[in-house]
Amino acid sequence: MTDVLTQPRPIRLKGRSFLALALTPELPFADWLRRLDDLAARSAGFFLRRPVVLDVEGLDIDRAELRELVDQLNARNVRVMGIEGARSSLLGPDMPPAMTDGRPAADIEAPEKAPAEPVEAAEPVMSAPPVAATPVQTTPSLVVSRPVRSGQSIFFPEGDVTIIGSVASGAEIVAGGSIHVYGPLRGRALAGSTGNASARIFCRKLEAELIAIDGFYKTADDMEPELRGKPGQVWLEGETIKAAALG
């Protein structure tokens, strides 16, 4: 009998990038967890099926405290896929793996500002050479020409998101820039997700479960009742979410 040797097929390894939510806990953990519980209670399913990275950079904690924090999050159905900023002595085989080089999902480059020319008194100029036009840097945008149904998520960290239709309760829009909804906004809208504090949220009918800009959020219970069901805009002033009616 002749043995037939076959070359085994190699395992295919592929690199892939996913958008994860980064949680930055604060000491004391008990107070921070209470605030987290408050957010979860007022926005059901906020952490459901969402990958989470725990950022503990700069926290003076030991391994037991970190272990207890991860257990507390697991008990709240917040599944930590990795830990960033932790010393190697804090981690072990029973803990989520260390993660490094975390950064926002997209980099937004501000256009370079040309230095101002000094103004000085001079003789009248009869003519001036033509000035070359400065190229305009455009911001990417995503247009979704259909309603966003419950359970659906739209992630676009590169720029603005425009929804031609409604955003149902239980749906979610995450944008690196502003969010425009040409219909009722009943789900969750998170603008400025890459650190853009100037982002805004606009909608034809404000009935959102949760709105957020640059990580600062407001739930339906916190919104002004006189704005509910009306066209509105939402923006950030300092660390406070502001909302006002349109028109």
Coordinates of C-alpha atoms in Angstrom, one line a residue:
M1 CA 0.0 0.0 0.0
T2 CA 1.3 3.4 -0.9
D3 CA 0.8 6.2 1.5
V4 CA -0.5 9.4 -0.2
L5 CA 0.8 12.5 1.5
T6 CA -1.4 15.5 1.1
Q7 CA -0.4 19.1 1.8
P8 CA -2.7 20.4 4.5
R9 CA -4.5 23.7 3.6
P10 CA -3.0 26.6 5.6
I11 CA -5.2 28.4 8.1
R12 CA -6.2 31.8 6.7
L13 CA -5.6 34.7 9.0
K14 CA -7.2 38.0 8.2
G15 CA -6.8 41.4 9.8
R16 CA -10.0 43.3 10.5
S17 CA -11.0 46.4 12.4
F18 CA -14.1 46.8 14.4
L19 CA -15.7 49.8 16.2
A20 CA -15.8 49.3 20.0
L21 CA -17.1 51.4 22.8
A22 CA -14.4 52.6 25.2
L23 CA -15.4 52.9 28.8
T24 CA -13.2 55.1 31.0
P25 CA -14.1 54.3 34.7
E26 CA -13.4 56.7 37.5
L27 CA -12.6 56.3 41.1
P28 CA -14.4 55.4 43.3
F29 CA -15.8 52.6 41.2
A30 CA -19.0 52.3 43.2
D31 CA -20.0 55.9 42.3
W32 CA -19.1 55.3 38.6
L33 CA -21.0 52.1 38.5
R34 CA -24.1 53.8 39.9
R35 CA -23.9 56.4 37.1
L36 CA -23.5 53.5 34.6
D37 CA -26.6 51.8 36.0
D38 CA -28.5 55.0 35.6
L39 CA -27.6 55.2 32.0
A40 CA -28.5 51.6 31.3
A41 CA -31.8 51.9 33.1
R42 CA -32.9 54.9 31.0
S43 CA -31.6 53.5 27.7
A44 CA -32.5 49.8 27.7
G45 CA -30.1 47.7 25.5
F46 CA -27.4 50.4 25.3
F47 CA -24.7 47.8 26.0
L48 CA -26.4 44.8 24.4
R49 CA -24.1 43.0 21.9
R50 CA -21.7 45.9 21.9
P51 CA -18.0 45.3 22.1
V52 CA -16.5 47.2 25.0
V53 CA -12.8 48.1 25.8
L54 CA -12.0 49.2 29.3
D55 CA -9.6 52.1 29.5
V56 CA -7.9 52.2 33.0
E57 CA -5.0 54.4 32.0
G58 CA -3.8 56.5 35.0
L59 CA -6.0 54.7 37.6
D60 CA -4.2 53.7 40.9
I61 CA -5.7 50.3 41.4
D62 CA -4.5 46.8 42.1
R63 CA -5.3 43.5 40.4
A64 CA -8.1 42.6 42.8
E65 CA -9.9 45.9 42.2
L66 CA -9.6 45.5 38.4
R67 CA -10.9 42.0 38.7
E68 CA -13.9 43.1 40.8
L69 CA -14.6 45.9 38.2
V70 CA -14.7 43.5 35.3
D71 CA -16.9 41.1 37.3
Q72 CA -19.3 44.0 38.1
L73 CA -19.5 44.9 34.4
N74 CA -20.1 41.3 33.4
A75 CA -22.9 41.1 35.9
R76 CA -24.5 44.1 34.1
N77 CA -24.1 42.3 30.7
V78 CA -21.3 44.7 29.7
R79 CA -18.8 42.3 28.1
V80 CA -15.3 43.6 28.2
M81 CA -13.3 42.4 25.1
G82 CA -10.0 44.0 26.2
I83 CA -8.3 46.3 28.7
E84 CA -6.3 49.3 27.7
G85 CA -3.7 51.2 29.8
A86 CA -3.2 48.4 32.4
R87 CA 0.1 47.4 33.8
S88 CA 1.1 43.8 32.9
S89 CA 1.0 42.9 36.6
L90 CA -2.7 43.7 36.7
L91 CA -3.6 41.2 34.0
G92 CA -3.7 37.4 33.9
P93 CA -5.2 34.4 32.1
D94 CA -8.5 35.0 33.9
M95 CA -8.8 38.6 32.6
P96 CA -9.6 40.1 29.2
P97 CA -6.5 40.6 27.1
A98 CA -4.4 43.8 27.0
M99 CA -5.0 46.1 24.1
T100 CA -2.7 48.9 22.9
D101 CA -2.6 51.6 20.3
G102 CA -6.3 52.4 20.8
R103 CA -7.4 55.5 19.0
P104 CA -10.6 57.0 17.6
A105 CA -12.2 55.2 14.7
A106 CA -11.3 57.9 12.3
D107 CA -8.9 60.9 12.3
I108 CA -10.4 64.2 11.4
E109 CA -7.6 66.5 10.1
A110 CA -8.2 70.2 10.5
P111 CA -7.3 72.3 7.4
E112 CA -4.0 74.1 7.8
K113 CA -4.5 77.8 8.5
A114 CA -2.2 80.1 6.6
P115 CA -0.3 82.6 8.8
A116 CA -1.9 86.1 8.6
E117 CA 0.1 88.6 6.5
P118 CA 1.1 91.7 8.4
V119 CA -0.9 94.8 7.6
E120 CA 1.1 98.0 6.9
A121 CA 0.5 101.3 5.4
A122 CA 1.7 101.4 1.8
E123 CA 1.2 103.3 -1.4
P124 CA -1.9 102.5 -3.4
V125 CA -1.5 99.3 -5.5
M126 CA -2.6 99.5 -9.1
S127 CA -2.8 95.8 -9.6
A128 CA -2.1 92.6 -7.8
P129 CA -1.0 89.2 -9.0
P130 CA -3.7 86.5 -9.0
V131 CA -3.9 84.5 -5.8
A132 CA -4.0 80.8 -6.2
A133 CA -7.2 79.2 -4.8
T134 CA -6.8 77.2 -1.7
P135 CA -8.2 73.7 -2.1
V136 CA -11.3 73.1 0.1
Q137 CA -11.1 70.1 2.3
T138 CA -14.5 68.3 2.3
T139 CA -15.8 66.2 5.1
P140 CA -17.1 62.7 4.2
S141 CA -20.8 62.1 4.6
L142 CA -23.2 59.2 4.5
V143 CA -26.7 59.4 3.2
V144 CA -29.1 56.6 4.2
S145 CA -32.2 56.8 1.9
R146 CA -34.4 54.6 4.0
P147 CA -35.8 54.4 7.5
V148 CA -33.6 52.8 10.2
R149 CA -35.6 50.0 11.9
S150 CA -35.5 48.8 15.5
G151 CA -32.4 46.8 16.2
Q152 CA -30.4 48.3 13.3
S153 CA -27.2 50.4 13.8
I154 CA -25.6 52.9 11.5
F155 CA -21.9 53.5 12.2
F156 CA -20.0 56.2 10.2
P157 CA -17.1 57.6 12.2
E158 CA -15.7 59.4 9.2
G159 CA -18.2 62.3 9.1
D160 CA -21.8 63.3 9.0
V161 CA -24.8 61.0 8.6
T162 CA -28.1 62.0 7.0
I163 CA -31.2 59.7 7.3
I164 CA -33.9 60.2 4.7
G165 CA -36.7 58.9 6.9
S166 CA -37.3 57.9 10.5
V167 CA -35.1 56.3 13.2
A168 CA -37.2 53.8 15.1
S169 CA -37.1 53.1 18.8
G170 CA -34.2 50.6 19.5
A171 CA -32.2 51.8 16.4
E172 CA -28.9 53.6 16.7
I173 CA -27.0 56.2 14.7
V174 CA -23.3 56.8 15.5
A175 CA -21.4 59.5 13.5
G176 CA -18.1 61.1 13.7
G177 CA -19.7 64.4 12.6
S178 CA -23.3 65.7 12.8
I179 CA -26.5 63.7 12.4
H180 CA -29.5 64.9 10.3
V181 CA -32.7 62.9 10.5
Y182 CA -35.5 64.0 8.0
G183 CA -38.2 62.3 10.1
P184 CA -38.9 61.2 13.6
L185 CA -35.9 60.4 15.8
R186 CA -37.0 57.8 18.3
G187 CA -33.9 55.7 18.8
R188 CA -30.4 56.7 19.9
A189 CA -28.2 59.3 18.1
L190 CA -24.5 59.7 19.0
A191 CA -22.8 62.5 17.1
G192 CA -19.1 63.6 17.3
S193 CA -18.1 60.1 18.3
T194 CA -14.4 60.7 17.4
G195 CA -14.0 63.8 19.6
N196 CA -15.9 66.4 17.5
A197 CA -17.5 68.6 20.2
S198 CA -18.9 70.9 17.5
A199 CA -21.1 68.2 16.0
R200 CA -24.9 68.6 16.2
I201 CA -28.0 66.6 15.9
F202 CA -30.9 67.8 13.8
C203 CA -34.3 66.1 13.4
R204 CA -37.8 66.7 12.2
K205 CA -39.4 65.2 15.3
L206 CA -37.4 64.8 18.5
E207 CA -38.5 61.7 20.4
A208 CA -35.1 60.2 21.0
E209 CA -34.3 57.6 23.7
L210 CA -30.8 59.0 24.0
I211 CA -28.7 61.7 22.4
A212 CA -25.0 62.2 22.8
I213 CA -22.3 64.5 21.5
D214 CA -18.6 63.8 22.0
G215 CA -19.4 61.3 24.8
F216 CA -21.7 63.5 26.8
Y217 CA -25.3 62.2 26.7
K218 CA -28.8 63.0 27.7
T219 CA -31.7 60.4 27.9
A220 CA -35.3 60.9 27.2
D221 CA -36.1 61.5 30.9
D222 CA -33.7 64.4 30.9
M223 CA -35.0 66.2 27.8
E224 CA -37.3 69.2 28.0
P225 CA -40.9 68.0 27.6
E226 CA -41.8 71.0 25.5
L227 CA -39.4 69.9 22.8
R228 CA -40.7 66.4 22.5
G229 CA -42.3 65.7 19.2
K230 CA -41.1 68.9 17.6
P231 CA -38.3 69.7 15.1
G232 CA -35.2 70.2 17.1
Q233 CA -31.4 70.6 17.2
V234 CA -29.0 69.4 19.8
W235 CA -25.5 70.7 20.5
L236 CA -22.8 70.7 23.2
E237 CA -21.8 73.7 25.4
G238 CA -18.8 72.8 27.5
E239 CA -19.9 69.5 29.1
T240 CA -23.7 70.2 28.9
I241 CA -26.1 68.9 26.2
K242 CA -28.3 71.7 24.9
A243 CA -31.5 71.3 22.8
A244 CA -33.8 73.8 21.1
A245 CA -36.7 73.8 18.8
L246 CA -36.2 74.5 15.1
G247 CA -38.3 77.0 13.2

